[in-house]
CSV table of C-alpha atoms and ligand atoms in Angstrom, one decimal:
chain,number,residue,atom,x,y,z
V,75,MET,CA,20.7,-72.6,-73.5
V,76,ILE,CA,18.0,-71.7,-71.0
V,77,ASN,CA,14.5,-71.5,-72.4
V,78,ASN,CA,11.9,-68.9,-71.3
V,79,SER,CA,9.9,-71.2,-69.1
V,80,GLU,CA,13.1,-72.3,-67.2
V,81,ARG,CA,14.1,-68.6,-66.7
V,82,THR,CA,10.6,-67.8,-65.4
V,83,SER,CA,10.5,-70.7,-62.9
V,84,ARG,CA,14.1,-69.8,-61.6
V,85,TYR,CA,13.0,-66.2,-61.3
V,86,MET,CA,9.8,-67.2,-59.4
V,87,GLY,CA,12.0,-69.4,-57.1
V,88,ARG,CA,14.3,-66.5,-56.2
V,89,ILE,CA,11.3,-64.3,-55.4
V,90,SER,CA,9.7,-66.9,-53.2
V,91,PHE,CA,13.0,-67.4,-51.4
V,92,THR,CA,13.4,-63.7,-50.8
V,93,GLY,CA,9.8,-63.4,-49.7
V,94,LEU,CA,10.3,-66.3,-47.2
V,95,LEU,CA,13.4,-64.5,-45.7
V,96,VAL,CA,11.5,-61.2,-45.4
V,97,PHE,CA,8.6,-63.0,-43.8
V,98,LEU,CA,10.8,-64.8,-41.3
V,99,LEU,CA,12.6,-61.6,-40.4
V,100,LEU,CA,9.4,-59.7,-39.9
V,101,TYR,CA,7.9,-62.5,-37.9
V,102,SER,CA,10.9,-63.1,-35.7
V,103,LEU,CA,11.5,-59.4,-35.0
V,104,PRO,CA,8.4,-58.8,-32.8
V,105,LEU,CA,8.9,-62.1,-31.2
V,106,GLU,CA,12.4,-61.2,-30.2
V,107,ILE,CA,11.2,-57.8,-28.8
V,108,ILE,CA,8.3,-59.4,-27.0
V,109,ALA,CA,10.7,-62.1,-25.6
V,110,GLU,CA,13.1,-59.5,-24.4
V,111,THR,CA,10.4,-57.3,-22.8
V,112,LYS,CA,9.0,-60.4,-21.1
V,113,SER,CA,12.3,-61.6,-19.9
V,114,SER,CA,13.3,-58.1,-18.6
V,115,ARG,CA,9.9,-58.0,-16.7
V,116,GLU,CA,10.5,-61.4,-15.2
V,117,MET,CA,14.3,-61.1,-14.5
V,118,PRO,CA,15.3,-59.2,-11.4
V,119,SER,CA,16.9,-55.8,-12.5
V,120,VAL,CA,20.7,-55.6,-12.2
V,121,MET,CA,22.2,-52.3,-11.2
V,122,VAL,CA,24.8,-51.4,-13.7
V,123,LEU,CA,27.1,-48.7,-12.3
V,124,ASN,CA,28.0,-45.9,-14.6
V,125,PRO,CA,31.8,-46.5,-15.1
V,126,ALA,CA,32.4,-42.7,-15.0
V,127,SER,CA,30.5,-42.2,-11.7
V,128,GLU,CA,33.6,-42.9,-9.6
V,129,LEU,CA,35.5,-40.3,-11.6
V,130,TRP,CA,32.8,-37.6,-11.2
V,131,ARG,CA,32.4,-38.4,-7.5
V,132,ASP,CA,36.1,-38.0,-7.1
V,133,VAL,CA,36.1,-34.7,-8.9
V,134,ARG,CA,33.2,-33.4,-6.9
V,135,GLN,CA,34.6,-34.3,-3.5
V,136,ARG,CA,38.2,-33.4,-4.3
V,137,GLU,CA,40.1,-31.8,-1.4
V,138,GLY,CA,41.2,-28.2,-1.7
V,139,SER,CA,40.7,-26.1,-4.8
V,140,ASN,CA,38.5,-27.7,-7.5
V,141,ILE,CA,39.7,-25.3,-10.2
V,142,GLY,CA,41.4,-27.0,-13.1
V,143,ASN,CA,43.0,-25.7,-16.2
V,144,SER,CA,41.1,-24.8,-19.3
V,145,GLN,CA,41.9,-23.0,-22.5
V,146,VAL,CA,38.6,-21.3,-22.3
V,147,ARG,CA,39.0,-18.0,-20.6
V,148,GLY,CA,36.0,-17.1,-18.4
V,149,VAL,CA,34.7,-17.1,-14.9
V,150,ASP,CA,34.3,-20.7,-13.7
V,151,SER,CA,35.5,-22.2,-17.0
V,152,GLY,CA,38.1,-24.2,-15.1
V,153,VAL,CA,35.5,-25.7,-12.7
V,154,LEU,CA,34.5,-29.2,-13.9
V,155,ILE,CA,31.8,-29.6,-11.2
V,156,ASN,CA,30.5,-27.0,-8.8
V,157,ALA,CA,30.5,-29.0,-5.6
V,158,TYR,CA,28.2,-26.5,-3.8
V,159,GLY,CA,25.5,-26.6,-6.4
V,160,ASP,CA,24.0,-29.6,-4.9
V,161,THR,CA,24.2,-28.2,-1.3
V,162,TRP,CA,22.5,-25.0,-2.5
V,163,ARG,CA,19.8,-27.0,-4.4
V,164,LYS,CA,19.0,-29.1,-1.3
V,165,PHE,CA,18.9,-26.0,0.9
V,166,ARG,CA,16.5,-24.3,-1.5
V,167,MET,CA,14.2,-27.3,-1.9
V,168,GLN,CA,14.3,-28.9,1.5
V,169,GLN,CA,14.7,-25.9,3.9
V,170,LEU,CA,14.2,-22.5,2.3
V,171,ILE,CA,10.9,-23.4,0.5
V,172,PRO,CA,9.1,-25.4,3.2
V,173,ILE,CA,10.4,-23.5,6.3
V,174,GLY,CA,10.2,-20.0,4.6
V,175,GLY,CA,6.6,-20.8,3.4
V,176,SER,CA,5.5,-22.0,6.8
V,177,ILE,CA,6.9,-18.8,8.5
V,178,LEU,CA,5.1,-16.5,6.0
V,179,ALA,CA,1.8,-18.4,6.3
V,180,GLY,CA,2.3,-18.5,10.1
V,181,VAL,CA,2.8,-14.8,10.4
V,182,PHE,CA,-0.2,-14.1,8.1
V,183,ILE,CA,-2.4,-16.4,10.3
V,184,LEU,CA,-1.0,-14.8,13.6
V,185,LEU,CA,-1.9,-11.3,12.3
V,186,GLY,CA,-5.4,-12.5,11.5
V,187,ILE,CA,-5.8,-14.0,15.0
V,188,PHE,CA,-4.3,-10.8,16.5
V,189,TYR,CA,-6.8,-8.7,14.6
V,190,MET,CA,-9.7,-11.0,15.7
V,191,ILE,CA,-8.6,-10.6,19.4
V,192,ARG,CA,-7.5,-7.0,19.5
V,193,GLY,CA,-9.5,-5.5,16.6
V,194,LYS,CA,-8.6,-2.0,15.2
V,195,VAL,CA,-6.8,0.0,17.9
V,196,PRO,CA,-9.1,3.0,18.2
V,197,ILE,CA,-8.2,6.7,18.8
V,198,GLU,CA,-9.1,6.6,22.5
V,199,GLY,CA,-10.1,10.2,22.7
V,200,GLY,CA,-12.1,9.8,19.5
V,201,PRO,CA,-11.2,11.7,16.3
V,202,SER,CA,-10.6,15.4,17.1
V,203,ASP,CA,-11.6,18.5,15.1
V,204,ARG,CA,-7.9,19.5,14.8
V,205,LYS,CA,-5.1,18.2,12.7
V,206,LEU,CA,-1.3,18.3,12.5
V,207,PHE,CA,0.8,18.5,9.4
V,208,ARG,CA,2.9,15.3,9.2
V,209,TYR,CA,4.2,14.5,5.7
V,210,THR,CA,5.0,16.6,2.6
V,211,THR,CA,3.8,15.6,-0.8
V,212,TYR,CA,7.3,14.5,-1.7
V,213,GLU,CA,7.6,12.3,1.4
V,214,ARG,CA,4.3,10.6,0.6
V,215,MET,CA,5.3,10.2,-3.0
V,216,ILE,CA,8.6,8.4,-2.1
V,217,HIS,CA,6.8,6.3,0.5
V,218,TRP,CA,4.2,5.0,-2.0
V,219,PHE,CA,7.0,4.6,-4.6
V,220,VAL,CA,9.0,2.3,-2.3
V,221,ALA,CA,5.8,0.6,-1.2
V,222,SER,CA,4.6,-0.2,-4.7
V,223,ILE,CA,8.0,-1.4,-5.9
V,224,PHE,CA,8.5,-3.5,-2.8
V,225,LEU,CA,5.1,-5.1,-3.1
V,226,PHE,CA,5.7,-5.9,-6.8
V,227,LEU,CA,9.1,-7.4,-6.0
V,228,ALA,CA,7.8,-9.3,-3.0
V,229,ILE,CA,4.8,-10.8,-5.0
V,230,SER,CA,6.9,-11.7,-8.1
V,231,GLY,CA,9.7,-13.1,-5.9
V,232,LEU,CA,7.3,-15.3,-3.9
V,233,ILE,CA,5.8,-16.6,-7.1
V,234,LEU,CA,9.3,-17.6,-8.3
V,235,LEU,CA,10.1,-19.2,-5.0
V,236,PHE,CA,6.9,-21.0,-4.2
V,237,GLY,CA,5.3,-21.3,-7.6
V,238,ARG,CA,6.2,-24.9,-8.3
V,239,PRO,CA,4.7,-26.4,-5.1
V,240,VAL,CA,1.8,-23.9,-4.8
V,241,LEU,CA,0.8,-22.6,-8.2
V,242,ILE,CA,1.5,-25.5,-10.6
V,243,PRO,CA,-1.2,-27.8,-8.9
V,244,LEU,CA,-3.7,-24.8,-9.2
V,245,MET,CA,-3.0,-23.4,-12.7
V,246,GLY,CA,-1.1,-26.1,-14.5
V,247,LYS,CA,2.5,-26.1,-15.9
V,248,GLU,CA,1.8,-24.1,-19.1
V,249,ALA,CA,0.0,-21.1,-17.5
V,250,PHE,CA,2.6,-21.1,-14.7
V,251,SER,CA,5.5,-21.0,-17.1
V,252,ILE,CA,4.1,-17.8,-18.7
V,253,LEU,CA,3.5,-16.3,-15.2
V,254,ALA,CA,7.0,-17.3,-14.0
V,255,SER,CA,8.7,-15.8,-17.1
V,256,ALA,CA,6.8,-12.6,-16.7
V,257,CYS,CA,7.7,-12.5,-12.9
V,258,LYS,CA,11.3,-13.1,-13.6
V,259,GLU,CA,11.6,-10.3,-16.2
V,260,GLY,CA,9.6,-7.9,-14.1
V,261,HIS,CA,11.6,-8.8,-11.0
V,262,ASN,CA,14.9,-8.2,-12.8
V,263,LEU,CA,13.6,-4.9,-14.3
V,264,MET,CA,12.1,-3.4,-11.1
V,265,GLY,CA,15.0,-4.5,-8.7
V,266,PRO,CA,17.3,-1.6,-9.6
V,267,LEU,CA,14.4,0.8,-9.0
V,268,PHE,CA,14.1,-0.4,-5.5
V,269,LEU,CA,17.7,0.8,-5.0
V,270,ILE,CA,16.7,4.3,-6.0
V,271,ALA,CA,13.6,4.2,-3.8
V,272,VAL,CA,15.6,3.1,-0.7
V,273,VAL,CA,18.2,5.8,-1.3
V,274,LEU,CA,15.4,8.5,-1.6
V,275,ILE,CA,13.7,7.2,1.6
V,276,PHE,CA,17.1,7.1,3.4
V,277,PHE,CA,18.0,10.7,2.8
V,278,ARG,CA,14.5,12.0,3.5
V,279,PHE,CA,13.8,10.1,6.7
V,280,VAL,CA,17.2,9.4,8.3
V,281,ARG,CA,17.2,12.4,10.6
V,282,ARG,CA,13.9,11.5,12.2
V,283,ASN,CA,14.9,7.9,12.6
V,284,ILE,CA,18.0,8.4,14.8
V,285,TYR,CA,17.3,6.7,18.1
V,286,GLN,CA,16.6,9.1,21.0
V,287,ARG,CA,16.2,8.8,24.8
V,288,GLY,CA,12.8,7.3,25.6
V,289,ASP,CA,12.7,5.1,22.5
V,290,LEU,CA,13.7,2.0,24.6
V,291,SER,CA,10.9,2.4,27.0
V,292,TRP,CA,8.5,2.4,24.1
V,293,LEU,CA,9.9,-1.0,23.1
V,294,LEU,CA,9.9,-2.4,26.6
V,295,ARG,CA,6.2,-1.5,26.9
V,296,GLY,CA,5.4,-3.3,23.7
V,297,GLY,CA,4.6,-0.1,21.8
V,298,GLY,CA,1.2,0.1,23.6
V,299,ILE,CA,-0.3,-2.4,21.1
V,300,ILE,CA,-0.6,-5.0,23.8
V,301,GLY,CA,-2.9,-3.6,26.5
V,302,SER,CA,-4.2,0.0,26.2
V,303,LYS,CA,-1.6,1.9,28.2
V,304,HIS,CA,-0.4,5.1,26.7
V,305,VAL,CA,3.3,4.9,25.6
V,306,PRO,CA,5.1,8.2,24.9
V,307,SER,CA,7.0,8.5,21.6
V,308,ASN,CA,8.7,11.0,19.2
V,309,PHE,CA,7.9,11.7,15.5
V,310,PHE,CA,8.7,8.0,14.8
V,311,ASN,CA,8.5,5.4,17.6
V,312,MET,CA,11.1,2.7,18.3
V,313,GLY,CA,9.2,0.2,16.1
V,314,GLU,CA,9.1,2.5,13.1
V,315,LYS,CA,12.7,3.5,13.6
V,316,SER,CA,13.8,-0.2,13.8
V,317,MET,CA,11.8,-0.9,10.6
V,318,PHE,CA,13.5,2.0,8.9
V,319,TRP,CA,17.0,0.7,9.8
V,320,LEU,CA,16.0,-2.8,8.8
V,321,LEU,CA,14.9,-1.4,5.4
V,322,ILE,CA,18.2,0.3,5.0
V,323,LEU,CA,20.4,-2.6,6.2
V,324,VAL,CA,18.5,-5.7,5.1
V,325,GLY,CA,17.2,-3.8,2.1
V,326,GLY,CA,20.8,-3.0,1.3
V,327,LEU,CA,21.8,-6.6,1.5
V,328,ILE,CA,18.8,-7.6,-0.7
V,329,ILE,CA,19.8,-5.0,-3.3
V,330,ALA,CA,23.5,-5.9,-3.3
V,331,SER,CA,22.8,-9.6,-3.6
V,332,GLY,CA,20.2,-8.9,-6.3
V,333,LEU,CA,22.7,-6.9,-8.3
V,334,VAL,CA,25.2,-9.8,-8.1
V,335,LEU,CA,22.5,-12.2,-9.4
V,336,VAL,CA,21.2,-10.0,-12.2
V,337,PHE,CA,24.5,-8.5,-13.6
V,338,PRO,CA,27.3,-10.9,-14.3
V,339,LEU,CA,29.8,-7.9,-14.3
V,340,PHE,CA,31.6,-8.3,-11.0
V,341,GLY,CA,33.6,-11.4,-11.9
V,342,GLN,CA,31.3,-13.5,-9.7
V,343,GLY,CA,31.3,-17.3,-10.2
V,344,ARG,CA,28.5,-19.7,-9.4
V,345,GLU,CA,29.5,-20.1,-5.8
V,346,TRP,CA,29.2,-16.4,-5.2
V,347,MET,CA,25.8,-16.5,-7.0
V,348,GLU,CA,24.6,-19.3,-4.8
V,349,LEU,CA,25.6,-17.4,-1.7
V,350,ALA,CA,24.0,-14.2,-3.1
V,351,HIS,CA,20.8,-16.2,-3.7
V,352,VAL,CA,20.7,-17.5,-0.1
V,353,ALA,CA,21.3,-14.0,1.3
V,354,HIS,CA,18.8,-12.5,-1.1
V,355,ALA,CA,16.0,-15.0,-0.3
V,356,LEU,CA,16.6,-14.9,3.5
V,357,GLY,CA,16.8,-11.1,3.6
V,358,ALA,CA,13.7,-10.8,1.5
V,359,LEU,CA,11.7,-13.2,3.6
V,360,LEU,CA,12.7,-11.3,6.8
V,361,MET,CA,11.8,-8.0,5.2
V,362,ILE,CA,8.5,-9.3,3.9
V,363,VAL,CA,7.5,-10.5,7.4
V,364,VAL,CA,8.4,-7.1,8.9
V,365,ILE,CA,6.5,-5.3,6.2
V,366,MET,CA,3.5,-7.5,6.7
V,367,GLY,CA,3.4,-6.2,10.3
V,368,HIS,CA,4.0,-2.6,9.0
V,369,ILE,CA,1.1,-2.9,6.5
V,370,TYR,CA,-1.1,-4.4,9.2
V,371,ILE,CA,-0.6,-1.5,11.7
V,372,GLY,CA,-0.6,1.1,8.9
V,373,SER,CA,-4.0,-0.1,7.5
V,374,VAL,CA,-6.5,-2.3,9.4
V,375,GLY,CA,-4.6,-2.4,12.7
V,376,MET,CA,-4.8,1.2,13.9
V,377,GLU,CA,-7.4,3.9,13.5
V,378,GLY,CA,-5.9,7.2,12.2
V,379,ALA,CA,-2.5,5.8,11.2
V,380,LEU,CA,-3.0,5.9,7.4
V,381,GLU,CA,-4.3,9.4,7.3
V,382,GLY,CA,-0.9,11.1,7.5
V,383,MET,CA,0.5,9.0,4.7
V,384,THR,CA,-2.5,9.6,2.4
V,385,THR,CA,-3.5,13.2,3.1
V,386,GLY,CA,-0.4,14.7,4.7
V,387,TYR,CA,-2.3,15.6,7.9
V,388,CYS,CA,-3.0,13.4,11.0
V,389,ASP,CA,-5.6,13.7,13.7
V,390,LEU,CA,-4.5,15.7,16.8
V,391,ASN,CA,-5.7,13.0,19.2
V,392,TRP,CA,-4.0,10.2,17.3
V,393,ALA,CA,-0.8,12.2,17.4
V,394,LYS,CA,-1.1,12.9,21.1
V,395,GLU,CA,-1.7,9.1,21.8
V,396,HIS,CA,1.0,7.7,19.5
V,397,HIS,CA,3.6,10.5,19.0
V,398,ASP,CA,3.1,12.8,22.0
V,399,HIS,CA,6.6,14.4,22.2
V,400,TRP,CA,6.3,15.5,18.6
V,401,ALA,CA,2.6,16.5,19.0
V,402,THR,CA,3.4,18.7,22.0
V,403,GLU,CA,6.2,20.5,20.0
V,404,VAL,CA,3.9,21.2,17.1
V,405,ILE,CA,1.1,22.4,19.4
V,406,GLU,CA,3.5,24.6,21.3
V,407,ARG,CA,4.6,26.2,17.9
V,408,GLY,CA,0.9,26.8,17.3
V,409,GLU,CA,0.9,24.8,14.1
V,410,ASP,CA,-2.2,22.8,14.8
V,411,LEU,CA,-5.1,23.5,12.4
V,412,SER,CA,-8.8,23.0,12.5
V,413,ASN,CA,-10.3,20.5,10.1
V,414,ASP,CA,-11.9,23.4,8.1
V,415,GLU,CA,-8.6,25.1,7.7
V,416,VAL,CA,-7.0,21.9,6.5
V,417,GLU,CA,-9.8,21.3,4.0
V,418,ARG,CA,-9.5,24.9,2.7
V,419,LEU,CA,-5.7,24.8,2.5
V,420,ARG,CA,-5.8,21.3,0.8
V,421,ARG,CA,-8.1,22.5,-1.8
V,422,SER,CA,-6.0,25.6,-2.7
V,423,GLU,CA,-2.4,24.5,-2.2
V,424,PRO,CA,-0.3,21.4,-1.9
V,425,PRO,CA,0.5,20.5,1.8
V,426,GLY,CA,4.3,20.9,1.4
V,427,ARG,CA,3.8,24.5,0.5
V,428,ILE,CA,1.3,25.0,3.4
V,429,GLN,CA,3.9,23.8,5.9
V,430,LEU,CA,6.4,26.4,4.5
V,431,ASP,CA,3.8,29.1,4.7
V,432,LEU,CA,3.0,28.1,8.3
V,433,GLN,CA,6.6,28.2,9.2
V,434,GLU,CA,7.1,31.5,7.5
V,435,HIS,CA,4.2,33.0,9.4
V,436,GLY,CA,5.3,31.5,12.7
V,437,LYS,CA,2.0,29.7,13.2
X,1573,HEM,C1,0.5,-0.9,1.2
X,1573,HEM,C2,1.2,-1.0,2.2
X,1573,HEM,C3,1.7,0.0,3.1
X,1573,HEM,C4,1.0,0.8,4.0
X,1573,HEM,C5,-0.5,0.8,4.2
X,1573,HEM,C6,1.9,1.7,4.7
X,1573,HEM,C7,1.5,2.6,5.7
X,1573,HEM,C8,2.4,3.5,6.3
X,1573,HEM,C9,2.0,4.5,7.2
X,1573,HEM,C10,0.6,4.8,7.6
X,1573,HEM,C11,3.1,5.2,7.6
X,1573,HEM,C12,3.2,6.4,8.5
X,1573,HEM,C13,3.3,6.0,9.9
X,1573,HEM,C14,3.3,7.2,10.8
X,1573,HEM,O1,2.9,8.3,10.4
X,1573,HEM,O2,3.7,7.1,12.0
X,1573,HEM,C15,4.2,4.6,6.9
X,1573,HEM,C16,5.5,4.9,7.0
X,1573,HEM,C17,6.6,4.3,6.4
X,1573,HEM,N1,6.5,3.2,5.6
X,1573,HEM,FE1,4.8,2.3,4.9
X,1573,HEM,N2,3.1,1.4,4.3
X,1573,HEM,C18,3.1,0.4,3.3
X,1573,HEM,C19,4.1,-0.2,2.7
X,1573,HEM,C20,5.4,0.1,2.9
X,1573,HEM,C21,6.5,-0.6,2.4
X,1573,HEM,C22,6.4,-1.8,1.4
X,1573,HEM,C23,7.7,0.0,2.8
X,1573,HEM,C24,9.1,-0.3,2.5
X,1573,HEM,C25,9.5,-1.4,2.0
X,1573,HEM,C26,7.3,1.1,3.7
X,1573,HEM,C27,8.2,1.9,4.4
X,1573,HEM,C28,7.8,2.9,5.2
X,1573,HEM,C29,8.7,3.8,5.8
X,1573,HEM,C30,10.2,3.8,5.7
X,1573,HEM,C31,7.9,4.7,6.6
X,1573,HEM,C32,8.4,5.8,7.5
X,1573,HEM,C33,8.7,5.3,8.9
X,1573,HEM,C34,10.1,5.5,9.3
X,1573,HEM,O3,10.9,6.1,8.6
X,1573,HEM,O4,10.4,5.0,10.4
X,1573,HEM,N3,5.9,1.1,3.7
X,1573,HEM,N4,3.7,3.5,6.1
């Protein structure tokens, strides 16, 4: 028989033994961790190869087709590793972003230097008191439609391309992530509208942008922007015509590749999308550079250039100096108007209607 005092002392003995074990365990645990951390700091690190890396390297560099079999039915579902993904990533990070960024910044600086040297090209004969009708309301509307969509796409696209290296250091990751998401959604939404805008521009302006005799001499003489020699030209000069065709052709490439990127409807896999991305980015950078030049000449670079695209009428002397073949034709038809007449007509009727009236009355 065990009496009560024996039972209590055995019980106490068990508690103290368990306590000792817990104490030792708790005490030894941090020591073990510290010892391990210390030893791993002191010991030279040993490179342990991922046993699967050979397999993945083999899959990635496999000769011929890299498409395997899979029960999953879908584009690219048989592709274990897209071998071009890394090539595309390196091109984007190591060439497209640094070289593209330098070109854009370079062109911007060159335009600034050019402006400081050349200044605004003036109307040599000074602003005249007569004007010629140049663009209908519809033509001006589609011009500003394509311009605003292009500018939006260009700015949002540049933020997506250069945001990481340029904007994150300025605004931080969180603010940039909000901006980048907004740009991506906006870019995807507005892209298809650019297609509509380019189609409208094409049908409206194509006839006046067909190359004619005399266009080449405009190009050979640098369009008159270098030096102050007068260079004859038609309704559009060779520079404007070339910009138009670039907008149609390179713009077409940007639109087609953009549709491939936004809509996964054409059975395109990742390789096609990588190619589409490269074409999209290179085409867009080229177009942005050209449009920077266009905006420069159309705004601060040349006196009198913007008037036609904002009011519908251009100055007679400007037209004679920059589009003299066309100006001569309009003057011979007797369609030049005094500034007062233009003011009066603009107040009462839209310019598109005025041109029809003028043609009807043979003025
Ligand atoms: C805010 C920026 C812009 C300004 C200030 C501007 C200015 C002008 C001006 C002044 C003209 C008339 C030139 C003349 O009468 O000879 C013009 C024509 C034109 N612009 Fe712009 N523009 C801008 C943006 C754009 C953009 C972004 C595009 C296209 C992406 C564009 C495409 C055109 C086209 C296609 C023409 C007719 C020239 C031709 O068909 O050859 N413009 N622009």
